[in-house]
Structures are given as structure tokens and as C-alpha cells.
Amino acid sequence: MDFGIAGRWALVCGASKGLGFGCAKALAEEGVNLVINARSADSLQAAVQKLQAIAPQIKVIGVAADITTPEGRTAVFEAAGGPGKDYDIVVTNAGGPPPGDFRTWDREAWIKAVDANMLTPIELIKATVDGMAERGFGRIVNITSSAVKAPIDILGLSNGARSGLTGFVAGLARSGIAAKGVTINSILPGKFDTDRLVATHQATASKTGQDLDAVRQAQADQIPAKRFGTAEEFGAICAFLCSRQAGYMTGQNILPDGGLYPGTY
Ligand SMILES: NC(=O)c1ccc[n+]([C@@H]2O[C@H](COP(=O)([O-])OP(=O)(O)OC[C@H]3O[C@@H](n4cnc5c(N)ncnc54)[C@H](OP(=O)(O)O)[C@@H]3O)[C@@H](O)[C@H]2O)c1
């Protein structure tokens, strides 16, 4: 299927690896020009080269910056050779907040989580959405978490901040921009086999004294699909949400989790 987005410009944040890279790769395969972002310049440059090898006909620009800062966001809008603020597609993403007990989180911990996982996506949307509406086409995809649908007790910072973003975009997606060809959807990853997931498995293994493979197997066994998702599977969902064909789908929360969430809806 031709997704009808070749030649458009996408900003994909947190894209040197993991789910963000999966989205960038799927968009590159659709012929979309890319500005990709992450903090570490070396791994970002390696990602740029991989994407350029996959799709030599597209432009790929790497912007090494912390997207949760105003300077980082300015950098992605001022990337030389990029579209300025005239992105057709924006994929919001950054690292998730740390786990812990809410009794130990002070105001600063909350502000940091809300800043990264709620206000940063909102700032990115604010800067780009009206231009998309004027041009009659726009796709915003937020990478959030299954914790929005089924909260995880030790991830209270994530549950709270990401739910705030979800509530905000639910309203915005249904506002006047919907009639102007702009959609906003979120993907709520369950357990995807990225460095972040491996790091959580390693932490569990060292805390419990279990073997890493045993921890991974035990977690995979809890998922009806009996495995973790892949960044490629995640990217394919993202590319579809950015497609011309997905134009009638907005304000939705898509939950790829191998069947882990037990509810009917
Ligand atoms: N994997 C899962 O199963 C899963 C499940 C639920 C939710 N999530 C959420 O999905 C998001 C992506 O997870 P992932 O598994 O893909 O993580 P990952 O493999 O650790 O990749 C994170 C990517 O984001 C970049 N990044 C992190 N903080 C950034 C910042 N402040 N500014 C710019 N780039 C930043 C990282 O590069 P640098 O470190 O170089 O900046 C890297 O490219 C996270 O918010 C995570 O909490 C993931």
C-alpha cells in the first residue's frame, strides 16, 4: 500500500534508537524526509546513516539536542536544510520518567516528568499544528505508554504526566483542526524490546538475583502473544497513522501490547 506521504517532512523525536527509530525507519521507507533528534550526537549520527542507507532518495537531518528544553525545540525548528516549523508530521517522544514511590517525589521530580512527557509534546504541537492546518494536512503521533490505559504503580510520574497529555490532545484533536486535515493520535506501547526494556529487566535481575533470561522469559510469558513487540512493528503503526489513508482517525489511543491489557475496550 502506498501511504501517500512521500516527499513530506517529519520531525521524529527521541529517534536514535528504540521506538522513535522504528517510527523514523518506517517513515523513511515511505519516502518521508526526516529531521531526527536525540541527545547523544554519536548514536544520532549512526541512526542518520542507517536511515540514509535505507532510503537514499530522502533527506535525513540529525539534530543532537534535549527536546525537553526550549533550546532543543528551537534547534529542531532551525535545523539547516529542514522545513523550519513547517513539518507535515511530528512524532513526539522522549525518555520516560524514573520509577519509584510517590512519597519520595518532590515538586521538582513532578515538574521534570510533566515537562518531559506532557509539556514538551504540547510545545511541539503548538509550534506546528496551525501551519499544518493552513496547508490542509498534518499528522501528530505521540509516543506515550500503556500506563495511560492501565497504570503501573511504580511509574506514577509516567501515569500522571502522560495522562495529562492524553486528556489535552483528546480535546485538541476534536477542535477546528480536525476539519483542516490534521490528526492527532497517540500510540501506547506495551512491552517493546528496546534498550529501555532491557534496562528494566537488568534492574529486576540484579534486584532479585535472578538470571536476566529468566526475568525476560517470565515477563514474556505474561503476555498473550508470549513475546515482546519489535520497534519495526511499532514503526509500522506510526507510519499508518501518518498516512493519507488514516485521515479519518483522530484523537485515538492505540494500544499495541500483544494482548496484555485484559479489557474488552
Ligand atoms: N519500550 C517499551 O516497552 C516502552 C513501554 C512503554 C513506554 N515506553 C516509552 O516510550 C518512549 C521510548 O522508549 P524506548 O523504549 O524507545 O526507549 P530507548 O530505547 O531508551 O530510546 C529512547 C530514545 O529517545 C532519546 N531520548 C531520550 N531522552 C531524550 C531527550 N530528552 N531529548 C531527545 N531525545 C531523547 C534517546 O537518545 P539519547 O539518550 O541519546 O537522548 C533514544 O534515541 C519512552 O518515553 C518510554 O518510556 C516504552
PDB file of C-alpha atoms and ligand atoms in Angstrom:
ATOM      1  CA  MET A   1       0.000   0.000   0.000  1.00  0.00           C
ATOM      2  CA  ASP A   2       1.276   3.480  -0.874  1.00  0.00           C
ATOM      3  CA  PHE A   3       0.714   5.682   2.192  1.00  0.00           C
ATOM      4  CA  GLY A   4       0.721   8.846   0.057  1.00  0.00           C
ATOM      5  CA  ILE A   5       3.240  10.754   2.188  1.00  0.00           C
ATOM      6  CA  ALA A   6       6.428  10.533   0.100  1.00  0.00           C
ATOM      7  CA  GLY A   7       8.223  13.897  -0.041  1.00  0.00           C
ATOM      8  CA  ARG A   8       6.637  15.225   3.142  1.00  0.00           C
ATOM      9  CA  TRP A   9       8.743  16.338   6.143  1.00  0.00           C
ATOM     10  CA  ALA A  10       8.611  14.622   9.524  1.00  0.00           C
ATOM     11  CA  LEU A  11      10.165  15.503  12.860  1.00  0.00           C
ATOM     12  CA  VAL A  12      10.765  12.357  14.904  1.00  0.00           C
ATOM     13  CA  CYS A  13      11.979  13.000  18.460  1.00  0.00           C
ATOM     14  CA  GLY A  14      13.944  10.514  20.542  1.00  0.00           C
ATOM     15  CA  ALA A  15      14.847   8.690  17.350  1.00  0.00           C
ATOM     16  CA  SER A  16      18.448   7.449  17.570  1.00  0.00           C
ATOM     17  CA  LYS A  17      17.176   4.043  18.727  1.00  0.00           C
ATOM     18  CA  GLY A  18      14.161   2.198  20.094  1.00  0.00           C
ATOM     19  CA  LEU A  19      10.589   3.124  19.242  1.00  0.00           C
ATOM     20  CA  GLY A  20      11.484   6.553  17.827  1.00  0.00           C
ATOM     21  CA  PHE A  21      13.978   4.971  15.444  1.00  0.00           C
ATOM     22  CA  GLY A  22      11.324   2.394  14.485  1.00  0.00           C
ATOM     23  CA  CYS A  23       8.989   5.265  13.517  1.00  0.00           C
ATOM     24  CA  ALA A  24      11.736   7.095  11.592  1.00  0.00           C
ATOM     25  CA  LYS A  25      12.644   3.915   9.687  1.00  0.00           C
ATOM     26  CA  ALA A  26       9.045   3.200   8.694  1.00  0.00           C
ATOM     27  CA  LEU A  27       8.580   6.810   7.535  1.00  0.00           C
ATOM     28  CA  ALA A  28      11.885   6.682   5.601  1.00  0.00           C
ATOM     29  CA  GLU A  29      10.607   3.565   3.823  1.00  0.00           C
ATOM     30  CA  GLU A  30       7.562   5.641   2.788  1.00  0.00           C
ATOM     31  CA  GLY A  31       9.851   8.286   1.272  1.00  0.00           C
ATOM     32  CA  VAL A  32       9.333  10.900   4.006  1.00  0.00           C
ATOM     33  CA  ASN A  33      12.153  13.436   4.604  1.00  0.00           C
ATOM     34  CA  LEU A  34      13.278  13.374   8.215  1.00  0.00           C
ATOM     35  CA  VAL A  35      14.637  15.522  10.985  1.00  0.00           C
ATOM     36  CA  ILE A  36      15.534  13.101  13.760  1.00  0.00           C
ATOM     37  CA  ASN A  37      16.535  14.076  17.270  1.00  0.00           C
ATOM     38  CA  ALA A  38      18.274  12.609  20.324  1.00  0.00           C
ATOM     39  CA  ARG A  39      20.769  13.961  22.871  1.00  0.00           C
ATOM     40  CA  SER A  40      23.826  11.839  22.090  1.00  0.00           C
ATOM     41  CA  ALA A  41      25.404  13.069  18.831  1.00  0.00           C
ATOM     42  CA  ASP A  42      27.283   9.828  18.048  1.00  0.00           C
ATOM     43  CA  SER A  43      24.341   7.443  18.178  1.00  0.00           C
ATOM     44  CA  LEU A  44      22.200  10.015  16.377  1.00  0.00           C
ATOM     45  CA  GLN A  45      24.709  10.252  13.540  1.00  0.00           C
ATOM     46  CA  ALA A  46      24.795   6.446  13.272  1.00  0.00           C
ATOM     47  CA  ALA A  47      20.983   6.485  13.019  1.00  0.00           C
ATOM     48  CA  VAL A  48      21.102   9.159  10.285  1.00  0.00           C
ATOM     49  CA  GLN A  49      23.469   6.946   8.274  1.00  0.00           C
ATOM     50  CA  LYS A  50      21.285   3.866   8.718  1.00  0.00           C
ATOM     51  CA  LEU A  51      18.189   5.753   7.549  1.00  0.00           C
ATOM     52  CA  GLN A  52      20.008   7.300   4.608  1.00  0.00           C
ATOM     53  CA  ALA A  53      21.165   3.804   3.556  1.00  0.00           C
ATOM     54  CA  ILE A  54      17.573   2.525   3.752  1.00  0.00           C
ATOM     55  CA  ALA A  55      16.194   5.435   1.690  1.00  0.00           C
ATOM     56  CA  PRO A  56      18.925   7.232  -0.293  1.00  0.00           C
ATOM     57  CA  GLN A  57      16.347   9.440  -2.062  1.00  0.00           C
ATOM     58  CA  ILE A  58      15.160  11.219   1.099  1.00  0.00           C
ATOM     59  CA  LYS A  59      16.801  13.965   3.172  1.00  0.00           C
ATOM     60  CA  VAL A  60      17.754  12.961   6.718  1.00  0.00           C
ATOM     61  CA  ILE A  61      18.967  15.580   9.196  1.00  0.00           C
ATOM     62  CA  GLY A  62      20.111  14.793  12.733  1.00  0.00           C
ATOM     63  CA  VAL A  63      19.704  17.397  15.489  1.00  0.00           C
ATOM     64  CA  ALA A  64      21.500  16.469  18.711  1.00  0.00           C
ATOM     65  CA  ALA A  65      19.574  18.245  21.468  1.00  0.00           C
ATOM     66  CA  ASP A  66      17.490  17.672  24.564  1.00  0.00           C
ATOM     67  CA  ILE A  67      13.955  18.035  23.228  1.00  0.00           C
ATOM     68  CA  THR A  68      12.614  18.768  26.706  1.00  0.00           C
ATOM     69  CA  THR A  69      14.395  22.156  26.698  1.00  0.00           C
ATOM     70  CA  PRO A  70      13.323  25.324  24.828  1.00  0.00           C
ATOM     71  CA  GLU A  71      16.791  25.372  23.178  1.00  0.00           C
ATOM     72  CA  GLY A  72      16.343  21.802  21.970  1.00  0.00           C
ATOM     73  CA  ARG A  73      12.981  22.610  20.411  1.00  0.00           C
ATOM     74  CA  THR A  74      14.380  25.741  18.758  1.00  0.00           C
ATOM     75  CA  ALA A  75      17.186  23.588  17.319  1.00  0.00           C
ATOM     76  CA  VAL A  76      14.791  21.158  15.613  1.00  0.00           C
ATOM     77  CA  PHE A  77      12.861  24.073  14.116  1.00  0.00           C
ATOM     78  CA  GLU A  78      16.024  25.799  12.894  1.00  0.00           C
ATOM     79  CA  ALA A  79      17.828  22.732  11.502  1.00  0.00           C
ATOM     80  CA  ALA A  80      19.725  23.821   8.391  1.00  0.00           C
ATOM     81  CA  GLY A  81      18.047  22.319   5.314  1.00  0.00           C
ATOM     82  CA  GLY A  82      14.955  21.363   7.327  1.00  0.00           C
ATOM     83  CA  PRO A  83      11.418  22.752   6.935  1.00  0.00           C
ATOM     84  CA  GLY A  84      11.568  25.265   9.804  1.00  0.00           C
ATOM     85  CA  LYS A  85       8.270  24.930  11.651  1.00  0.00           C
ATOM     86  CA  ASP A  86       6.515  23.634   8.513  1.00  0.00           C
ATOM     87  CA  TYR A  87       6.573  19.969   9.437  1.00  0.00           C
ATOM     88  CA  ASP A  88       3.820  17.792   7.928  1.00  0.00           C
ATOM     89  CA  ILE A  89       4.352  15.058  10.522  1.00  0.00           C
ATOM     90  CA  VAL A  90       5.550  15.299  14.136  1.00  0.00           C
ATOM     91  CA  VAL A  91       6.269  12.264  16.314  1.00  0.00           C
ATOM     92  CA  THR A  92       6.664  13.357  19.940  1.00  0.00           C
ATOM     93  CA  ASN A  93       8.875  11.197  22.132  1.00  0.00           C
ATOM     94  CA  ALA A  94      11.458  11.454  24.923  1.00  0.00           C
ATOM     95  CA  GLY A  95      12.703   9.227  27.694  1.00  0.00           C
ATOM     96  CA  GLY A  96      10.204   8.164  30.332  1.00  0.00           C
ATOM     97  CA  PRO A  97      10.360   9.290  33.983  1.00  0.00           C
ATOM     98  CA  PRO A  98      12.059   7.027  36.567  1.00  0.00           C
ATOM     99  CA  PRO A  99      10.096   4.507  38.680  1.00  0.00           C
ATOM    100  CA  GLY A 100       9.703   4.951  42.420  1.00  0.00           C
ATOM    101  CA  ASP A 101       7.388   5.583  45.375  1.00  0.00           C
ATOM    102  CA  PHE A 102       5.339   8.788  45.184  1.00  0.00           C
ATOM    103  CA  ARG A 103       6.224   9.552  48.809  1.00  0.00           C
ATOM    104  CA  THR A 104       9.799  10.245  47.719  1.00  0.00           C
ATOM    105  CA  TRP A 105       8.949  12.531  44.767  1.00  0.00           C
ATOM    106  CA  ASP A 106       9.264  16.235  45.447  1.00  0.00           C
ATOM    107  CA  ARG A 107       7.863  19.073  43.362  1.00  0.00           C
ATOM    108  CA  GLU A 108      10.998  19.115  41.207  1.00  0.00           C
ATOM    109  CA  ALA A 109      10.566  15.435  40.264  1.00  0.00           C
ATOM    110  CA  TRP A 110       6.960  16.094  39.238  1.00  0.00           C
ATOM    111  CA  ILE A 111       7.817  19.234  37.259  1.00  0.00           C
ATOM    112  CA  LYS A 112      10.553  17.313  35.395  1.00  0.00           C
ATOM    113  CA  ALA A 113       8.160  14.489  34.469  1.00  0.00           C
ATOM    114  CA  VAL A 114       5.351  16.848  33.440  1.00  0.00           C
ATOM    115  CA  ASP A 115       7.833  18.949  31.463  1.00  0.00           C
ATOM    116  CA  ALA A 116       9.231  15.968  29.525  1.00  0.00           C
ATOM    117  CA  ASN A 117       6.117  13.867  28.990  1.00  0.00           C
ATOM    118  CA  MET A 118       3.310  16.420  28.843  1.00  0.00           C
ATOM    119  CA  LEU A 119       4.510  19.990  28.207  1.00  0.00           C
ATOM    120  CA  THR A 120       7.225  19.106  25.657  1.00  0.00           C
ATOM    121  CA  PRO A 121       4.761  17.345  23.300  1.00  0.00           C
ATOM    122  CA  ILE A 122       2.301  20.219  23.809  1.00  0.00           C
ATOM    123  CA  GLU A 123       5.007  22.779  22.892  1.00  0.00           C
ATOM    124  CA  LEU A 124       5.895  20.781  19.757  1.00  0.00           C
ATOM    125  CA  ILE A 125       2.224  20.595  18.787  1.00  0.00           C
ATOM    126  CA  LYS A 126       1.690  24.300  19.491  1.00  0.00           C
ATOM    127  CA  ALA A 127       4.571  25.272  17.206  1.00  0.00           C
ATOM    128  CA  THR A 128       3.448  23.135  14.249  1.00  0.00           C
ATOM    129  CA  VAL A 129      -0.277  22.481  14.289  1.00  0.00           C
ATOM    130  CA  ASP A 130      -1.557  25.783  12.883  1.00  0.00           C
ATOM    131  CA  GLY A 131       0.853  25.603   9.933  1.00  0.00           C
ATOM    132  CA  MET A 132      -0.369  22.077   9.231  1.00  0.00           C
ATOM    133  CA  ALA A 133      -3.973  23.284   9.330  1.00  0.00           C
ATOM    134  CA  GLU A 134      -3.217  26.171   6.929  1.00  0.00           C
ATOM    135  CA  ARG A 135      -1.618  23.742   4.471  1.00  0.00           C
ATOM    136  CA  GLY A 136      -4.505  21.274   4.863  1.00  0.00           C
ATOM    137  CA  PHE A 137      -2.503  18.254   6.012  1.00  0.00           C
ATOM    138  CA  GLY A 138      -0.889  17.254   9.292  1.00  0.00           C
ATOM    139  CA  ARG A 139      -0.199  14.183  11.371  1.00  0.00           C
ATOM    140  CA  ILE A 140       0.864  14.237  15.008  1.00  0.00           C
ATOM    141  CA  VAL A 141       1.681  10.973  16.752  1.00  0.00           C
ATOM    142  CA  ASN A 142       2.569  10.928  20.444  1.00  0.00           C
ATOM    143  CA  ILE A 143       4.515   8.004  21.855  1.00  0.00           C
ATOM    144  CA  THR A 144       3.063   7.600  25.355  1.00  0.00           C
ATOM    145  CA  SER A 145       2.644   4.331  27.286  1.00  0.00           C
ATOM    146  CA  SER A 146       0.219   1.520  28.080  1.00  0.00           C
ATOM    147  CA  ALA A 147       0.358   3.075  31.565  1.00  0.00           C
ATOM    148  CA  VAL A 148      -2.156   5.658  30.293  1.00  0.00           C
ATOM    149  CA  LYS A 149      -4.722   2.867  29.959  1.00  0.00           C
ATOM    150  CA  ALA A 150      -3.567   0.548  32.749  1.00  0.00           C
ATOM    151  CA  PRO A 151      -1.468   2.445  35.309  1.00  0.00           C
ATOM    152  CA  ILE A 152       1.685   0.791  36.663  1.00  0.00           C
ATOM    153  CA  ASP A 153       2.080   1.505  40.404  1.00  0.00           C
ATOM    154  CA  ILE A 154       5.826   2.249  40.441  1.00  0.00           C
ATOM    155  CA  LEU A 155       5.501   4.501  37.376  1.00  0.00           C
ATOM    156  CA  GLY A 156       3.305   7.137  38.989  1.00  0.00           C
ATOM    157  CA  LEU A 157       5.209  10.005  37.356  1.00  0.00           C
ATOM    158  CA  SER A 158       4.570   8.460  33.937  1.00  0.00           C
ATOM    159  CA  ASN A 159       0.921   7.583  34.720  1.00  0.00           C
ATOM    160  CA  GLY A 160       0.236  11.157  35.781  1.00  0.00           C
ATOM    161  CA  ALA A 161       2.193  13.181  33.214  1.00  0.00           C
ATOM    162  CA  ARG A 162       1.194  11.084  30.200  1.00  0.00           C
ATOM    163  CA  SER A 163      -2.479  11.036  31.227  1.00  0.00           C
ATOM    164  CA  GLY A 164      -2.349  14.834  31.297  1.00  0.00           C
ATOM    165  CA  LEU A 165      -1.059  14.873  27.717  1.00  0.00           C
ATOM    166  CA  THR A 166      -3.702  12.335  26.678  1.00  0.00           C
ATOM    167  CA  GLY A 167      -6.523  14.455  28.086  1.00  0.00           C
ATOM    168  CA  PHE A 168      -5.200  17.589  26.410  1.00  0.00           C
ATOM    169  CA  VAL A 169      -4.823  16.045  22.939  1.00  0.00           C
ATOM    170  CA  ALA A 170      -8.248  14.374  23.193  1.00  0.00           C
ATOM    171  CA  GLY A 171      -9.729  17.874  23.230  1.00  0.00           C
ATOM    172  CA  LEU A 172      -7.384  19.440  20.684  1.00  0.00           C
ATOM    173  CA  ALA A 173      -7.799  16.611  18.164  1.00  0.00           C
ATOM    174  CA  ARG A 174     -11.556  17.284  18.101  1.00  0.00           C
ATOM    175  CA  SER A 175     -11.215  21.051  17.725  1.00  0.00           C
ATOM    176  CA  GLY A 176     -11.221  23.075  14.473  1.00  0.00           C
ATOM    177  CA  ILE A 177      -8.015  21.430  13.222  1.00  0.00           C
ATOM    178  CA  ALA A 178      -9.917  18.188  12.545  1.00  0.00           C
ATOM    179  CA  ALA A 179     -11.697  19.835   9.609  1.00  0.00           C
ATOM    180  CA  LYS A 180      -8.355  21.052   8.222  1.00  0.00           C
ATOM    181  CA  GLY A 181      -6.821  17.641   7.595  1.00  0.00           C
ATOM    182  CA  VAL A 182      -4.825  17.473  10.838  1.00  0.00           C
ATOM    183  CA  THR A 183      -4.993  14.382  13.016  1.00  0.00           C
ATOM    184  CA  ILE A 184      -3.501  13.769  16.461  1.00  0.00           C
ATOM    185  CA  ASN A 185      -3.229  10.234  17.792  1.00  0.00           C
ATOM    186  CA  SER A 186      -1.161   8.508  20.450  1.00  0.00           C
ATOM    187  CA  ILE A 187       0.451   5.074  20.486  1.00  0.00           C
ATOM    188  CA  LEU A 188       0.580   3.434  23.916  1.00  0.00           C
ATOM    189  CA  PRO A 189       3.400   0.858  23.831  1.00  0.00           C
ATOM    190  CA  GLY A 190       3.064  -2.261  25.945  1.00  0.00           C
ATOM    191  CA  LYS A 191       6.402  -4.108  26.215  1.00  0.00           C
ATOM    192  CA  PHE A 192       8.683  -3.481  23.244  1.00  0.00           C
ATOM    193  CA  ASP A 193      12.159  -4.956  23.054  1.00  0.00           C
ATOM    194  CA  THR A 194      14.257  -1.794  23.202  1.00  0.00           C
ATOM    195  CA  ASP A 195      17.281  -0.779  25.298  1.00  0.00           C
ATOM    196  CA  ARG A 196      14.899   0.790  27.801  1.00  0.00           C
ATOM    197  CA  LEU A 197      13.035  -2.502  28.335  1.00  0.00           C
ATOM    198  CA  VAL A 198      16.320  -4.424  28.637  1.00  0.00           C
ATOM    199  CA  ALA A 199      17.492  -1.903  31.260  1.00  0.00           C
ATOM    200  CA  THR A 200      14.350  -2.550  33.341  1.00  0.00           C
ATOM    201  CA  HIS A 201      14.928  -6.323  33.023  1.00  0.00           C
ATOM    202  CA  GLN A 202      18.541  -5.888  34.117  1.00  0.00           C
ATOM    203  CA  ALA A 203      17.411  -3.842  37.126  1.00  0.00           C
ATOM    204  CA  THR A 204      14.923  -6.575  38.121  1.00  0.00           C
ATOM    205  CA  ALA A 205      17.569  -9.279  37.638  1.00  0.00           C
ATOM    206  CA  SER A 206      20.095  -7.547  39.857  1.00  0.00           C
ATOM    207  CA  LYS A 207      17.461  -6.689  42.483  1.00  0.00           C
ATOM    208  CA  THR A 208      16.103 -10.252  42.708  1.00  0.00           C
ATOM    209  CA  GLY A 209      19.333 -12.139  41.938  1.00  0.00           C
ATOM    210  CA  GLN A 210      17.607 -13.881  39.015  1.00  0.00           C
ATOM    211  CA  ASP A 211      19.191 -14.661  35.671  1.00  0.00           C
ATOM    212  CA  LEU A 212      18.430 -11.974  33.009  1.00  0.00           C
ATOM    213  CA  ASP A 213      16.999 -14.544  30.571  1.00  0.00           C
ATOM    214  CA  ALA A 214      14.729 -15.908  33.296  1.00  0.00           C
ATOM    215  CA  VAL A 215      13.392 -12.396  34.026  1.00  0.00           C
ATOM    216  CA  ARG A 216      12.729 -11.793  30.332  1.00  0.00           C
ATOM    217  CA  GLN A 217      11.047 -15.179  29.853  1.00  0.00           C
ATOM    218  CA  ALA A 218       8.826 -14.668  32.897  1.00  0.00           C
ATOM    219  CA  GLN A 219       7.690 -11.273  31.607  1.00  0.00           C
ATOM    220  CA  ALA A 220       7.112 -12.524  28.069  1.00  0.00           C
ATOM    221  CA  ASP A 221       5.062 -15.432  29.453  1.00  0.00           C
ATOM    222  CA  GLN A 222       2.590 -12.943  30.975  1.00  0.00           C
ATOM    223  CA  ILE A 223       1.799 -11.544  27.519  1.00  0.00           C
ATOM    224  CA  PRO A 224      -0.831 -13.432  25.494  1.00  0.00           C
ATOM    225  CA  ALA A 225       1.443 -13.104  22.400  1.00  0.00           C
ATOM    226  CA  LYS A 226       4.247 -14.693  24.525  1.00  0.00           C
ATOM    227  CA  ARG A 227       6.829 -12.211  23.272  1.00  0.00           C
ATOM    228  CA  PHE A 228       7.807  -8.560  23.322  1.00  0.00           C
ATOM    229  CA  GLY A 229       6.947  -6.244  20.457  1.00  0.00           C
ATOM    230  CA  THR A 230       9.567  -5.015  17.993  1.00  0.00           C
ATOM    231  CA  ALA A 231      10.453  -1.449  17.046  1.00  0.00           C
ATOM    232  CA  GLU A 232       9.599  -2.380  13.428  1.00  0.00           C
ATOM    233  CA  GLU A 233       6.055  -3.357  14.434  1.00  0.00           C
ATOM    234  CA  PHE A 234       5.717  -0.120  16.366  1.00  0.00           C
ATOM    235  CA  GLY A 235       7.057   1.951  13.461  1.00  0.00           C
ATOM    236  CA  ALA A 236       4.581   0.381  11.046  1.00  0.00           C
ATOM    237  CA  ILE A 237       1.668   1.524  13.235  1.00  0.00           C
ATOM    238  CA  CYS A 238       3.159   5.022  13.393  1.00  0.00           C
ATOM    239  CA  ALA A 239       3.591   5.193   9.608  1.00  0.00           C
ATOM    240  CA  PHE A 240      -0.019   4.106   9.101  1.00  0.00           C
ATOM    241  CA  LEU A 241      -1.271   6.821  11.479  1.00  0.00           C
ATOM    242  CA  CYS A 242       0.738   9.314   9.373  1.00  0.00           C
ATOM    243  CA  SER A 243      -0.694   8.026   6.105  1.00  0.00           C
ATOM    244  CA  ARG A 244      -3.215   9.661   3.799  1.00  0.00           C
ATOM    245  CA  GLN A 245      -5.459   6.641   4.446  1.00  0.00           C
ATOM    246  CA  ALA A 246      -5.610   7.354   8.205  1.00  0.00           C
ATOM    247  CA  GLY A 247      -7.096  10.831   7.660  1.00  0.00           C
ATOM    248  CA  TYR A 248     -10.433   9.941   9.313  1.00  0.00           C
ATOM    249  CA  MET A 249      -8.796   8.681  12.501  1.00  0.00           C
ATOM    250  CA  THR A 250      -8.082  11.278  15.168  1.00  0.00           C
ATOM    251  CA  GLY A 251      -7.975  11.579  18.957  1.00  0.00           C
ATOM    252  CA  GLN A 252      -7.328   7.844  19.302  1.00  0.00           C
ATOM    253  CA  ASN A 253      -5.134   5.918  21.725  1.00  0.00           C
ATOM    254  CA  ILE A 254      -3.702   2.829  20.024  1.00  0.00           C
ATOM    255  CA  LEU A 255      -2.526   0.067  22.374  1.00  0.00           C
ATOM    256  CA  PRO A 256      -0.075  -2.401  20.804  1.00  0.00           C
ATOM    257  CA  ASP A 257       0.700  -4.756  23.709  1.00  0.00           C
ATOM    258  CA  GLY A 258       0.399  -8.341  22.444  1.00  0.00           C
ATOM    259  CA  GLY A 259      -2.966  -8.623  24.229  1.00  0.00           C
ATOM    260  CA  LEU A 260      -1.638  -7.810  27.721  1.00  0.00           C
ATOM    261  CA  TYR A 261      -4.404  -5.324  28.602  1.00  0.00           C
ATOM    262  CA  PRO A 262      -7.248  -7.591  29.727  1.00  0.00           C
ATOM    263  CA  GLY A 263     -10.259  -5.351  28.993  1.00  0.00           C
ATOM    264  CA  THR A 264     -12.752  -5.591  26.117  1.00  0.00           C
ATOM    265  CA  TYR A 265     -12.389  -1.869  25.359  1.00  0.00           C
TER     266      TYR A 265
HETATM  267  N1  LIG B   1       9.952   0.105  25.178  1.00  0.00           N
HETATM  268  C1  LIG B   1       8.833  -0.061  25.839  1.00  0.00           C
HETATM  269  O1  LIG B   1       8.415  -1.202  26.057  1.00  0.00           O
HETATM  270  C2  LIG B   1       8.032   1.116  26.336  1.00  0.00           C
HETATM  271  C3  LIG B   1       6.831   0.863  27.024  1.00  0.00           C
HETATM  272  C4  LIG B   1       6.084   1.946  27.483  1.00  0.00           C
HETATM  273  C5  LIG B   1       6.516   3.235  27.249  1.00  0.00           C
HETATM  274  N2  LIG B   1       7.689   3.439  26.583  1.00  0.00           N
HETATM  275  C6  LIG B   1       8.085   4.837  26.390  1.00  0.00           C
HETATM  276  O2  LIG B   1       8.373   5.071  25.024  1.00  0.00           O
HETATM  277  C7  LIG B   1       9.422   6.045  24.926  1.00  0.00           C
HETATM  278  C8  LIG B   1      10.547   5.481  24.058  1.00  0.00           C
HETATM  279  O3  LIG B   1      11.032   4.310  24.685  1.00  0.00           O
HETATM  280  P1  LIG B   1      12.161   3.381  24.035  1.00  0.00           P
HETATM  281  O4  LIG B   1      11.914   2.025  24.583  1.00  0.00           O
HETATM  282  O5  LIG B   1      12.221   3.585  22.576  1.00  0.00           O
HETATM  283  O6  LIG B   1      13.462   3.983  24.739  1.00  0.00           O
HETATM  284  P2  LIG B   1      15.015   3.885  24.277  1.00  0.00           P
HETATM  285  O7  LIG B   1      15.275   2.634  23.527  1.00  0.00           O
HETATM  286  O8  LIG B   1      15.774   4.156  25.534  1.00  0.00           O
HETATM  287  O9  LIG B   1      15.190   5.107  23.255  1.00  0.00           O
HETATM  288  C9  LIG B   1      14.942   6.427  23.685  1.00  0.00           C
HETATM  289  C10 LIG B   1      15.349   7.388  22.589  1.00  0.00           C
HETATM  290  O10 LIG B   1      14.982   8.700  22.975  1.00  0.00           O
HETATM  291  C11 LIG B   1      16.155   9.533  23.042  1.00  0.00           C
HETATM  292  N3  LIG B   1      15.913  10.488  24.126  1.00  0.00           N
HETATM  293  C12 LIG B   1      15.716  10.229  25.447  1.00  0.00           C
HETATM  294  N4  LIG B   1      15.525  11.364  26.129  1.00  0.00           N
HETATM  295  C13 LIG B   1      15.606  12.375  25.216  1.00  0.00           C
HETATM  296  C14 LIG B   1      15.503  13.789  25.309  1.00  0.00           C
HETATM  297  N5  LIG B   1      15.289  14.397  26.482  1.00  0.00           N
HETATM  298  N6  LIG B   1      15.635  14.522  24.182  1.00  0.00           N
HETATM  299  C15 LIG B   1      15.852  13.924  22.985  1.00  0.00           C
HETATM  300  N7  LIG B   1      15.952  12.583  22.840  1.00  0.00           N
HETATM  301  C16 LIG B   1      15.830  11.821  23.946  1.00  0.00           C
HETATM  302  C17 LIG B   1      17.303   8.552  23.265  1.00  0.00           C
HETATM  303  O11 LIG B   1      18.571   9.044  22.836  1.00  0.00           O
HETATM  304  P3  LIG B   1      19.517   9.880  23.840  1.00  0.00           P
HETATM  305  O12 LIG B   1      19.565   9.115  25.119  1.00  0.00           O
HETATM  306  O13 LIG B   1      20.832   9.971  23.122  1.00  0.00           O
HETATM  307  O14 LIG B   1      18.858  11.221  24.008  1.00  0.00           O
HETATM  308  C18 LIG B   1      16.856   7.427  22.340  1.00  0.00           C
HETATM  309  O15 LIG B   1      17.074   7.750  20.999  1.00  0.00           O
HETATM  310  C19 LIG B   1       9.850   6.371  26.357  1.00  0.00           C
HETATM  311  O16 LIG B   1       9.197   7.528  26.806  1.00  0.00           O
HETATM  312  C20 LIG B   1       9.363   5.168  27.136  1.00  0.00           C
HETATM  313  O17 LIG B   1       9.103   5.483  28.487  1.00  0.00           O
HETATM  314  C21 LIG B   1       8.449   2.428  26.118  1.00  0.00           C
END
